[in-house]
Each structure stands twice: as structure tokens, then as C-alpha cells.
Short mmCIF file of C-alpha atoms in Angstrom, two decimals:
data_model
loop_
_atom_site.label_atom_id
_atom_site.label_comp_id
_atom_site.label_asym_id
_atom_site.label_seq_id
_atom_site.Cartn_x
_atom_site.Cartn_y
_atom_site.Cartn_z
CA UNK A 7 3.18 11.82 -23.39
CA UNK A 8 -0.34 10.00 -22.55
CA UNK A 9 -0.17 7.42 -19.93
CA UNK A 10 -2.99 5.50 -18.83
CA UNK A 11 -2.55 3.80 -15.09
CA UNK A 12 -4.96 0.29 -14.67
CA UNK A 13 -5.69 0.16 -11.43
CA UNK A 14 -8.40 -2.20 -8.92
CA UNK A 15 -9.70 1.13 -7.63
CA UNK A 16 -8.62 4.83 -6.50
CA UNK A 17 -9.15 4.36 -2.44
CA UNK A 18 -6.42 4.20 0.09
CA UNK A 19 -4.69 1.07 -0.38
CA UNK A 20 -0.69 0.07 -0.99
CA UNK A 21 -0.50 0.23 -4.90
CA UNK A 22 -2.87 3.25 -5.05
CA UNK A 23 -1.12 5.04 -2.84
CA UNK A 24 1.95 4.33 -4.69
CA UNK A 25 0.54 5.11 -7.77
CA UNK A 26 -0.72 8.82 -5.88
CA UNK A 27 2.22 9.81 -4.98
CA UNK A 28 3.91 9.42 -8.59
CA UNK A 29 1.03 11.13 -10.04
CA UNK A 30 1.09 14.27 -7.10
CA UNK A 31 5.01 14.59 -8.08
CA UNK A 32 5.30 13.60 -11.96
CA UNK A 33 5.49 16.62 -14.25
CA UNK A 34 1.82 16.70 -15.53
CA UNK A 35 3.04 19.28 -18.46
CA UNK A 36 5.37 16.24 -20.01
CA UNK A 37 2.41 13.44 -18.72
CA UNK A 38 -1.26 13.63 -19.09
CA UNK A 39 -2.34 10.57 -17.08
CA UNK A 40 -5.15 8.88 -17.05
CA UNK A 41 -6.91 5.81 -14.95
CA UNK A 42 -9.19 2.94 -15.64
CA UNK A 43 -10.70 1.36 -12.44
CA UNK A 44 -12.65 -1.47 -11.49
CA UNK A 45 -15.61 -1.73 -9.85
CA UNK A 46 -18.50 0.65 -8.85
CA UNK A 47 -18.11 3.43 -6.17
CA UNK A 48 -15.90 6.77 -6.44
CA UNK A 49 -12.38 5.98 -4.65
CA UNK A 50 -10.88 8.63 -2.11
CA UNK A 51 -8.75 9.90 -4.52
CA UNK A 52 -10.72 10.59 -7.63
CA UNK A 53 -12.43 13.92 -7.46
CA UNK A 54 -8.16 14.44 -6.81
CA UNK A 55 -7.37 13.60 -10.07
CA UNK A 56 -10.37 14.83 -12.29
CA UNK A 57 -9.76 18.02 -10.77
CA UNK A 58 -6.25 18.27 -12.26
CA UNK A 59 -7.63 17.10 -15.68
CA UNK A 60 -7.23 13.21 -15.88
CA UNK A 61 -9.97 10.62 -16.40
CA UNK A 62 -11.34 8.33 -14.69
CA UNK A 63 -13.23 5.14 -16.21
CA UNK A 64 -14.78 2.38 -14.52
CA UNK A 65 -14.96 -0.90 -15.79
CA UNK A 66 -16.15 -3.87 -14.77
CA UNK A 67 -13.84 -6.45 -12.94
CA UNK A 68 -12.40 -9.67 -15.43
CA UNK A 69 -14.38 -11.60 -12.89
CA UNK A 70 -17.47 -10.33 -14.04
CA UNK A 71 -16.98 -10.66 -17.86
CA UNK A 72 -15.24 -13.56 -18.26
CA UNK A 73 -11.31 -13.09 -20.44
CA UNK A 74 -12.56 -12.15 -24.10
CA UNK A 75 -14.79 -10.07 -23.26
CA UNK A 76 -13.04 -8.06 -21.15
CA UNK A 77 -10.38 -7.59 -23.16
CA UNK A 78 -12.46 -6.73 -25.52
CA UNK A 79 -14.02 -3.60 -23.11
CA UNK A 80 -10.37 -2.82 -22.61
CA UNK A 81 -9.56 -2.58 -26.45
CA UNK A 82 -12.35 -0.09 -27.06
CA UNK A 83 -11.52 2.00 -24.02
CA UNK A 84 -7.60 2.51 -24.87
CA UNK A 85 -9.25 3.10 -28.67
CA UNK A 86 -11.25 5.58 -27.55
CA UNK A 87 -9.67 7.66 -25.10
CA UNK A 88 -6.06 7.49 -26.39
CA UNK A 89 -4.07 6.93 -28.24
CA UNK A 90 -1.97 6.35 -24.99
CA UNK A 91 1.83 6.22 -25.07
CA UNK A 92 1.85 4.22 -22.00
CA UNK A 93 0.04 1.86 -20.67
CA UNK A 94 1.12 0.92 -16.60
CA UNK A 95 -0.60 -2.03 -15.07
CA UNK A 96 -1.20 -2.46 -11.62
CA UNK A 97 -4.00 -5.35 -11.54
CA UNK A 98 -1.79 -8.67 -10.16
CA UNK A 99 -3.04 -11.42 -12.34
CA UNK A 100 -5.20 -9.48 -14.41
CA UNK A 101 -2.17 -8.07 -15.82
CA UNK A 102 -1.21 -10.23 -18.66
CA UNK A 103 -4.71 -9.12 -19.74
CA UNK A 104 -4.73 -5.55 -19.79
CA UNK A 105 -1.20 -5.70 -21.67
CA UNK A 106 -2.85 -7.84 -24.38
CA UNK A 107 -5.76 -5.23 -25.10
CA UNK A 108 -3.02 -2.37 -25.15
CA UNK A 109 -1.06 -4.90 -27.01
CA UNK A 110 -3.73 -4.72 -29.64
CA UNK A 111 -4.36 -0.87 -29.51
CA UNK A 112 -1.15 -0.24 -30.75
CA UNK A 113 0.20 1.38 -27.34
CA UNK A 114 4.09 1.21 -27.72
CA UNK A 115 5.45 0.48 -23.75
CA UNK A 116 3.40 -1.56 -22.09
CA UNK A 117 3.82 -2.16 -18.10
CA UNK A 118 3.71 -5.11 -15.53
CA UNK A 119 4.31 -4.10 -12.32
CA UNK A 120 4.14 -6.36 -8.95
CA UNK A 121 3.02 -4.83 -6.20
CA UNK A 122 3.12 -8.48 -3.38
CA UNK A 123 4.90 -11.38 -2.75
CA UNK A 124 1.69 -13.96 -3.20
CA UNK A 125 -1.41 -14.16 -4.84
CA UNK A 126 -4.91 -15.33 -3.64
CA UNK A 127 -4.96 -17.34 -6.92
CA UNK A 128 -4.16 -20.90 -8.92
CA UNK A 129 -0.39 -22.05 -9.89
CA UNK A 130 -2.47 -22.24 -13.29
CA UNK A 131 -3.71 -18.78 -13.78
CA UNK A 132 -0.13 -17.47 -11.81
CA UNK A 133 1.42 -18.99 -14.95
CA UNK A 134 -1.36 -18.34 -17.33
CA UNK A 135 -0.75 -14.75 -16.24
CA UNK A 136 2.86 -15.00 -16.99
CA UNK A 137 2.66 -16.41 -20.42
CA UNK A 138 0.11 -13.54 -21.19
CA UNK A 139 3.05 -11.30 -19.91
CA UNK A 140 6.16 -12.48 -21.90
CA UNK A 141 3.95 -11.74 -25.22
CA UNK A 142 2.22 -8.78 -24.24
CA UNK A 143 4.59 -6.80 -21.40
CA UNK A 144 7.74 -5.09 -22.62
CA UNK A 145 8.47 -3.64 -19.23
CA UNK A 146 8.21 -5.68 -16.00
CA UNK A 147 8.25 -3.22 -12.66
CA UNK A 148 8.58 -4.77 -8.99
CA UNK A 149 8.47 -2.37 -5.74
CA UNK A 150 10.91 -5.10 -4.83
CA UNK A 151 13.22 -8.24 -5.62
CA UNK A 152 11.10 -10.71 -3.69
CA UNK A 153 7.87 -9.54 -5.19
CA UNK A 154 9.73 -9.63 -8.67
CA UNK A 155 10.91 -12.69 -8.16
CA UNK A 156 7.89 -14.15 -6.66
CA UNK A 157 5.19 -12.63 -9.97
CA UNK A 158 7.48 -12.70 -12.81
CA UNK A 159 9.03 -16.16 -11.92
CA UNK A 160 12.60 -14.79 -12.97
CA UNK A 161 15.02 -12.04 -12.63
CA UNK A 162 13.98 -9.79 -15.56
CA UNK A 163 12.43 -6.80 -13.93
CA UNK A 164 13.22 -3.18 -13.07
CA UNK A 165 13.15 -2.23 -9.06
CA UNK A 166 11.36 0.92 -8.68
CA UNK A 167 11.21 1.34 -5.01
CA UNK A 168 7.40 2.56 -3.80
CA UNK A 169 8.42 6.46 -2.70
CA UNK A 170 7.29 8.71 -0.18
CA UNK A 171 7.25 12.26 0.48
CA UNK A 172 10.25 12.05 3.17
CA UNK A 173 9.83 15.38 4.23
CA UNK A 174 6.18 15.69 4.90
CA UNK A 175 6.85 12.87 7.62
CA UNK A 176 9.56 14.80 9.21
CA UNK A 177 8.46 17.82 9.30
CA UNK A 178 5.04 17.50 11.25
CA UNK A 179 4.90 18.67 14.94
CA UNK A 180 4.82 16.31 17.61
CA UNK A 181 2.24 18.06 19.04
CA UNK A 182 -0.06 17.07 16.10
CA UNK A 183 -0.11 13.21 17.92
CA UNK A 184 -1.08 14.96 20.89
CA UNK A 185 -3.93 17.02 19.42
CA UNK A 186 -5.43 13.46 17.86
CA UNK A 187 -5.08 11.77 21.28
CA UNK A 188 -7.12 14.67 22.57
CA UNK A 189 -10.20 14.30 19.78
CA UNK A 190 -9.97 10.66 20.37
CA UNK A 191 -10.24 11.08 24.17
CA UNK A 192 -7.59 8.76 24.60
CA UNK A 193 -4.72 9.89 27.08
CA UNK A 194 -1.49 11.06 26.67
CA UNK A 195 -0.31 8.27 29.08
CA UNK A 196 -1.65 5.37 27.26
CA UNK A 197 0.43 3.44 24.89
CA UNK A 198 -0.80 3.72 21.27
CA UNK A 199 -0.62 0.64 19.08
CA UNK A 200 -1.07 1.62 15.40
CA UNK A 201 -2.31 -0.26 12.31
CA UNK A 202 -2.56 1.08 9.00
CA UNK A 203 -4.36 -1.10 6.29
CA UNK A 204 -7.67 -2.62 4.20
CA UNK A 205 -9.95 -5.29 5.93
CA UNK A 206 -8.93 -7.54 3.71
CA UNK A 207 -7.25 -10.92 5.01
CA UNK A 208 -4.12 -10.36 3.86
CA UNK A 209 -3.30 -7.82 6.27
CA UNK A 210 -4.36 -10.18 9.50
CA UNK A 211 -6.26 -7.77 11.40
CA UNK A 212 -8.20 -11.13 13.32
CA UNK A 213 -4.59 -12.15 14.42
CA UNK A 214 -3.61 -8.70 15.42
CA UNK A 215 -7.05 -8.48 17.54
CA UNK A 216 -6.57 -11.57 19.41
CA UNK A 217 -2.69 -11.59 20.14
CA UNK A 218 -4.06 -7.53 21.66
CA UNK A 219 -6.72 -8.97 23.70
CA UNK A 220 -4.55 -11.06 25.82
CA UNK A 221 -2.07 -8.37 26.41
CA UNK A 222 -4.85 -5.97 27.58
CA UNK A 223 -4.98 -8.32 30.42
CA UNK A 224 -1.91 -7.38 31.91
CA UNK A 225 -1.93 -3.43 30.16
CA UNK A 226 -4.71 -1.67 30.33
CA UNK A 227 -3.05 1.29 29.41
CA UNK A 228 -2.57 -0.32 25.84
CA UNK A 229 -4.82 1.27 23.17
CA UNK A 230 -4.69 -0.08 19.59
CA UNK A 231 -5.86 2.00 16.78
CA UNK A 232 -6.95 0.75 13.33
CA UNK A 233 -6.91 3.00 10.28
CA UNK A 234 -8.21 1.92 6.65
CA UNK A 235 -11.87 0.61 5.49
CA UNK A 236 -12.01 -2.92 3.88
CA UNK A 237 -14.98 -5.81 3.55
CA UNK A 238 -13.67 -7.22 6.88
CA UNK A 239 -14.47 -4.53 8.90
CA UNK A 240 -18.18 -5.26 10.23
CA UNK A 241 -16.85 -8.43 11.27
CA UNK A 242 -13.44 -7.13 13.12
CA UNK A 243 -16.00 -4.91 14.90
CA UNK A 244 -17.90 -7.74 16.01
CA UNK A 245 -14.52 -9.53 17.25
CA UNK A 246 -14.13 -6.48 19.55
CA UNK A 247 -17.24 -7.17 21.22
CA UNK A 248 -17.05 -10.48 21.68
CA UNK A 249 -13.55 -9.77 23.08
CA UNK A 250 -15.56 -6.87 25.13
CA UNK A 251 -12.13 -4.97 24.48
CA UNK A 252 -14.34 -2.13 22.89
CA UNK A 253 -12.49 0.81 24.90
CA UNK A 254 -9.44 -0.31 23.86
CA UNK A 255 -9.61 -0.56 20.29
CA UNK A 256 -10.18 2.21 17.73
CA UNK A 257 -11.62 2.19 14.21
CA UNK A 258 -10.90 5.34 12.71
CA UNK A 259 -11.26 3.97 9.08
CA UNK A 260 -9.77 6.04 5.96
CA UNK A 261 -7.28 8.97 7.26
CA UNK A 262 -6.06 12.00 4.85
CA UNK A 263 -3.62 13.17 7.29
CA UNK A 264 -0.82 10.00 7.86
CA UNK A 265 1.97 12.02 9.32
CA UNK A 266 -0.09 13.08 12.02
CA UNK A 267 -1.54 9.78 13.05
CA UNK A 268 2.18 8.66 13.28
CA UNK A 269 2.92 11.12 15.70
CA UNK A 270 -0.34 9.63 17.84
CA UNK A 271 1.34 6.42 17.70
CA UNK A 272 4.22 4.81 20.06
CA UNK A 273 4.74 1.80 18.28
CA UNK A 274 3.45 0.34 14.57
CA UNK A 275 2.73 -2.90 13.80
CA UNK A 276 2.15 -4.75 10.51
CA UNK A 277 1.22 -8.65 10.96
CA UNK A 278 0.30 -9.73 7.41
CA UNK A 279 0.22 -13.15 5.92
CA UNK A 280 2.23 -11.09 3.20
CA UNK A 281 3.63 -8.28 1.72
CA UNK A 282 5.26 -6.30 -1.44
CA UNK A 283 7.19 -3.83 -0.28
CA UNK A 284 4.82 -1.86 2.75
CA UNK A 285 4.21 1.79 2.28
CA UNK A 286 3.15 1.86 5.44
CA UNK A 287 6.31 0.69 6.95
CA UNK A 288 8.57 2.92 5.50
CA UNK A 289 6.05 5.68 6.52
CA UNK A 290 6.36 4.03 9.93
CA UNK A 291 10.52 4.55 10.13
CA UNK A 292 10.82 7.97 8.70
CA UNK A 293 8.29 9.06 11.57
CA UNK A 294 10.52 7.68 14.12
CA UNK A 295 8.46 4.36 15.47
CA UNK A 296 9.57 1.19 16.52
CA UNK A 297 7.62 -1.29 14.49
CA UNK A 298 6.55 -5.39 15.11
CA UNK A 299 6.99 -6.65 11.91
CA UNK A 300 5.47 -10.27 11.16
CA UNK A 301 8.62 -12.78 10.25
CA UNK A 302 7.54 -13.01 6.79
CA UNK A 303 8.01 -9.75 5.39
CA UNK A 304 10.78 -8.67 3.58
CA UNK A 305 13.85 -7.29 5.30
CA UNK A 306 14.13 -4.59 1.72
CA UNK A 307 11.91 -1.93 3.67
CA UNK A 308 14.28 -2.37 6.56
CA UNK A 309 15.79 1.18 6.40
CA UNK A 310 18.60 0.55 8.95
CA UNK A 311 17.55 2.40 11.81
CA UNK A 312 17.18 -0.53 14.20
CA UNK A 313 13.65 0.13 14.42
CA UNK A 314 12.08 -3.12 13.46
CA UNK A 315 11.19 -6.11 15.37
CA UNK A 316 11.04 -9.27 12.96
CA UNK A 317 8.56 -11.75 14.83
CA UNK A 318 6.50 -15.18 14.36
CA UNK A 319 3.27 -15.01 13.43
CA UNK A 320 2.55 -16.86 16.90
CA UNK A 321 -0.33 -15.43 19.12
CA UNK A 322 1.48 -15.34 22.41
CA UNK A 323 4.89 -14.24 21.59
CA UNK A 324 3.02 -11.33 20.21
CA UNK A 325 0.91 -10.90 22.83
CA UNK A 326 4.27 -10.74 25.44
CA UNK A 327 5.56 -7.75 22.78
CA UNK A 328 2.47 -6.00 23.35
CA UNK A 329 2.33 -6.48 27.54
CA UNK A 330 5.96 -5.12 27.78
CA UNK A 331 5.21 -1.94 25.23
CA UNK A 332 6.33 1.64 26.47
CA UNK A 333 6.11 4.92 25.85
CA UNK A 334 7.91 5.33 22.57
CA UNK A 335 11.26 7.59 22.61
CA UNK A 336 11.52 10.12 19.95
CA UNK A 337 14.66 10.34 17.91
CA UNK A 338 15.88 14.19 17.41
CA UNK A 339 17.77 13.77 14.07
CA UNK A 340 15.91 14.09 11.93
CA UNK A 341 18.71 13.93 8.99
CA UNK A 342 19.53 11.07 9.50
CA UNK A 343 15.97 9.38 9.04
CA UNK A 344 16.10 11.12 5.99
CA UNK A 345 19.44 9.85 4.79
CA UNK A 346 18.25 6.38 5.58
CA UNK A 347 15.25 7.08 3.56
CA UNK A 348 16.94 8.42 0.82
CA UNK A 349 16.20 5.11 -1.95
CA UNK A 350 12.59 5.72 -1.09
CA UNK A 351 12.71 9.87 -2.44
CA UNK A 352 9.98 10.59 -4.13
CA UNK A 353 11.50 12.78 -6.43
CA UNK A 354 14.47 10.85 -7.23
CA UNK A 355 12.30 7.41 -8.16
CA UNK A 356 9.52 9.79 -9.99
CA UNK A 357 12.84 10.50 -12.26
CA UNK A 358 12.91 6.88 -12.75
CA UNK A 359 9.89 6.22 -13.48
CA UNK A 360 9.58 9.37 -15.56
CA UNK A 361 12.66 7.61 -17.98
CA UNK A 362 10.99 3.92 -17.89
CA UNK A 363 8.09 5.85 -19.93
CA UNK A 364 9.93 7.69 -22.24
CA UNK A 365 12.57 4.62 -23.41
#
């Protein structure tokens, strides 16, 4: 089976990770799988891939070419590199197009999948999207029922839940956080904040800066720490300084090593303007941390371990969260994070996704 994934890029981000961990756990005897990206620049994860044997094409972005004749450049790529059996969309609104070139290549299953609950877009091309999709898709993926609901329009979708490697979280040592405090010369006293995310504006990080800066005020033992890269970044870093909260405040941009940095961590917080279904957050529970959780993010990652905070995206009530913070308090049993983490097995949703290809 040939499977080609369409993708925005191949650099830590919530879909591309998803996509990663499929790919690191899918039988690659059964799949050959390869990836079309957008954009210039060689992603994080790409000398991963070519290494075991898949491509990697760039293209340019829809943006760039205008509808035709990118799906034109589509049509000749699938032609020429396939045939594919499969072709697995992960592009938002771009979506309806990529399933029309594979649509015309003759490529048999042919997959939407939504990845967020809104889109920095037009009602117009939302719904031109969708019309694109009832012709061309004949498989629509969600990572869950609100981002279904909220892309498709409707209830006809498949759930397939975005899965972690449960047991690479729960089996690093604590002393791992302790080791990163130590190259980050922060102390094992202070109280660790942790974000994990792209500069991009969905993900709030101007919010998160501000509602930190008044609770450094009153806790100057607080430390927040920001992992990920993103176009915002120059200008977060300027924020800082204006907020001259510069030793408080890390940038540690992309990370290989997640479990360990959420061992560094006492508390995780994720204050977007809106989500899918977070990676991150699920990463966050199965390593034990109480999270702050903006309001407007779906309650589906919630794995049941009382470990979320739902709050209002209002400055001050998050900035009281932040001034009464402690020292986080680690939880010993470690089978039951796992059973509570059990929907989000890699193994058991790469079986999933492993039959949604071959039907």
C-alpha cells in the first residue's frame, strides 16, 4: 500500500506531530508513505523520514499559485510519484483541493481530516472548501467531534483520536526535570510554568505573557518556559523586554526530548483562542501536571484525572492562578494515568487508522 500524507510542513507542530507518531508506529512493510509539503525550508522531521525511505516534495503554497494551477502541480506530482493508494490530507481549507487533484489521478481513498475547531478564513471559502469535499473526499477524519463538527459542517466523519506514545511519558525519570532545571540555571525551588506551541496567534502566547507579568509581581519564584519556534517569536521576545521580565521567561524554541521537559515543569498551561484536540495536553496529563486550560477548549482531551483547570480567557483571573501556583505534587501510579490514557494508545488508533486505508 502507497500512501501519500499532504501536509503544511514537517516541523514540530500539532498535526505534524500527529501525523509522526502514526508514521514512527505504522507497519512500513504493509505502507510506504510518502509526504508533500509546502513551503521552502527542511522541517525537523524530514531527514527522519528520508532516512527510512519516504519522500519528501515541496510545493508551493495554494496562496502562491492561485486554485488551477495548483491543482494542477498537485496532479502531476501524485502522477509522477505514485500511483498512491492513499491519499491523507492534512491542509484545513486547502483540503477540498488536494482531494480534487488525487480525485483526478485516479487515487482510490481519498482523506479529509480536521485537525481545529476554527479557521483563520471566509464563511465563503469554509464552504467553498466543503463543497470541494463532498465531491472529491470519500473519507472525512476529525481528532475530535467538535473539530468534525465545526470543518465538515455535519456529523459524517470518523474520530480518530491524535495518539501518543503513553509509555515514553511514564516511564522517564523524574530526575530528568531536575537535570534541565540545572542546564537552564533555573532552581529547583522555583515554580516552572510550561508552554508548548508555534508563535503563531492562535496559541496566545501575548495573553499568556501579560496575564505572567503581573503575577511575577507578587512571585518571583515563578519561571515560565516557552518551547516551539513560530513567526511570532521576535516579537514575544521583544514583549519580554518591554515587560523587563527577561529572567523570568525562557525561550527554549524546538525540543526533541518532550517527556523530559514535562518533568521540568510544575504546572502546563495552554491559553489558545482555539483548539482541535491538543497533543500537548494529553502529553501534559499522562506526565502527571496540573494544567490551566483556556475556557474554550474542548473538554474531549479531558482524560479524567482532575488535572485540568477550565478558565476565562480574562487577564487577571489568570494572573491570580499564576500568583497562588505551587510546587506541583507528583502522582505515584502510574497505571492509572495510563488507563486513563488508554483511547489515546498509539498502537491501538495506528490499528485504526491502518483499516481506514485499507477499506
Amino acid at each position: 500500500m502507497k500512501v501519500l500524507q499532504v501536509l503544511g510542513s514537517l516541523t514540530y507542530g500539532g498535526a505534524e506531530t500527529m501525523v509522526m507518531n502514526y508514521y514512527r508506529h505504522i507497519d512500513k512493510s504493509i505502507c510506504q508513505i510518502d509526504f508533500i509539503v509546502h513551503g521552502r525550508g527542511n522541517g525537523v522531521y524530514e531527514d527522519e523520514v528520508i532516512s527510512n525511505g519516504s519522500k519528501v516534495i515541496h510545493l508551493p503554497t495554494a496562496g502562491k499559485l492561485g486554485f488551477l494551477k495548483y491543482v494542477l502541480i498537485l496532479y502531476k506530482t501524485i502522477i509522477n510519484n505514485g500511483p498512491y493508494d492513499v491519499v491523507h490530507a492534512h491542509t484545513n481549507i486547502q483540503e477540498g483541493m488536494v482531494l480534487l487533484a488525487a480525485k483526478m489521478a485516479g487515487v482510490p481513498i481519498r482523506i479529509s481530516h480536521s485537525h481545529n475547531t476554527s479557521f483563520n478564513t471566509s464563511a465563503m471559502k469554509l464552504n467553498i472548501n466543503r463543497m470541494l469535499l463532498k465531491f472529491n473526499a470519500n473519507k472525512k477524519l476529525a481528532c475530535g467531534e467538535v473539530a468534525g463538527k465545526a470543518f465538515y459542517g455535519n456529523n459524517d466523519f470518523v474520530v480518530v483520536n491524535n495518539a501518543v506514545e503513553v509509555k515514553k511519558f511514564l516511564s522517564v525519570p523524574e530526575s530528568s526535570g531536575s537535570a534541565l532545571r540545572t542546564k537552564f540555571g533555573i532552581s529547583q525551588n522555583a515554580i516552572i510554568i510550561g508552554h508548548v506551541g508555534r508563535f503563531v496567534d492562535q496559541k496566545n502566547h501575548e495573553f499568556l505573557l501579560e496575564s505572567f507579568s503581573d503575577a511575577v509581581n507578587d512571585n518571583p519564584y515563578l519561571k515560565l518556559i516557552c518551547v516551539g519556534e513560530g513567526s511570532l517569536l521576535p516579537q514575544m521576545k521583544q514583549l519580554v523586554k518591554k515587560m523587563s521580565i527577561e529572567e523570568n521567561v525562557y525561550f527554549i524554541g524546538s525540543w526533541s526530548d518532550m517527556p523530559s521537559i514535562y518533568q521540568m515543569f510544575d504546572v502546563f498551561v495552554l491559553p489558545s483562542k482555539h483548539e482541535g484536540l491538543p497533543l500537548t495536553l494529553v502529553e501534559a496529563q499522562v506526565s502527571g501536571l496540573r494544567c490551566l486550560v483556556a475556557d474554550n477548549i474542548t473538554d474531549e482531551c479531558d482524560l479524567g484525572l482532575n488535572l485540568i483547570n477550565y478558565i476565562p480567557l480574562d487577564r487577571k483571573i489568570w494572573s491570580q492562578y499564576f500568583a497562588l501556583l505551587r510546587k506541583k505534587v507528583e502522582i505515584t501510579d502510574k497505571c492509572r494515568l495510563e488507563k486513563a490514557a488508554e483511547r489515546y494508545n498509539i498502537e491501538k488508533q495506528c490499528a485504526k487508522l491502518l483499516n481506514i486505508y485499507r477499506s
